[in-house]
Amino acid sequence: MTTLERDPKLSTSTDAPPAAAEPVDEVIEARMADLGEGTQVRRLLPRRQRRLIGAWCFLDHFGPSDISGRPGMRVGPHPHIGLQTVSWLLDGELLHRDSLGSLQLVRPGQLNLMTAGAGIAHSEESPEQRPPVLHGVQLWVALPDEEREGSARFEHHPELPVADLGGGVTATVIAGGGLGERSPAMVHSPLVGLELRLPAGTGVAVPLEPGFEHGVVPLDQALEVDGVALSVGQLLYLGRGRSDVRLRADAATRVLVVGGEPFGSEVLVWWNFVARTREEIERAREDWQAGERFGEVHGFDGPRIEAPPVPWRPSP
Ligand code: MN
């Protein structure tokens, strides 16, 4: 996933409120962003009210979209630094290619996890033969300092642990640990990512790690979280200090829960780069434009994505 906007803004974690130490109920509205080919996404992180939830620094929710007879998703080769991408589908299929030579189809219930370290490039596309509906999320996890210069890596996890919360409610542990289970995916800070499945008429208390801050996102239908009505396109930020959160669903829905220990460093997000300084972002941008550092993505039928100019330097 990428940002196709030609004038992406710089997002700095220190220009938003710090992690709340106590429980709060903060509704965050998605901003609609364009991924090209008519694919609209709900961008829920970073937003002005909230840049980070633990190490989670980016959250896009796309679809459900009927892509039959249309190109579907076609995101050409683009670079990343300083992050991990978490690709998670609710419906449909996507094909991932990267500069390590990975070629991997991902389906609902499976995880594609790409660790950029100091640099990687990838593309994402709807495969030629695919189901008609595309629905999913892509998240980024900021890497801590000791991992930011590390090597790039790609992991595909076809099976993930599922916790049973009773009453027909299940939770897949996508990343990190929670509900007594741990995802096999390699992450580098204390965090959790869950997909909950709630049948119609559910009332459930979901256990949480009190040291983590958390956010809850309804993916199919509206939901009541801690007594707050929440629709698709909204995230409820919960702060820290909760041992559980109450969810009520009239209609069956899937729900994303992300959480983590407050991230210790300032995080700059611009275009596809997660960094600590503007200079670091400028170097990554120059390297991408010069065809250096990130390697080649083979087999994508289309052009690579050129980097826009950085907004903090006047154009010559
Ligand atoms: Mn990407």
CSV table of C-alpha atoms and ligand atoms in Angstrom, one decimal, residues 1-2 78 80 122 124 138, ligand 1:
chain,number,residue,atom,x,y,z
A,1,MET,CA,0.0,0.0,0.0
A,2,THR,CA,1.2,3.5,-0.7
A,78,HIS,CA,7.4,1.8,-4.4
A,80,HIS,CA,9.6,1.7,2.2
A,122,HIS,CA,7.2,-3.9,-3.3
A,124,GLU,CA,0.5,-5.1,-4.7
A,138,GLN,CA,-3.1,-2.5,5.6
B,1,MN,MN,3.6,-0.3,0.4
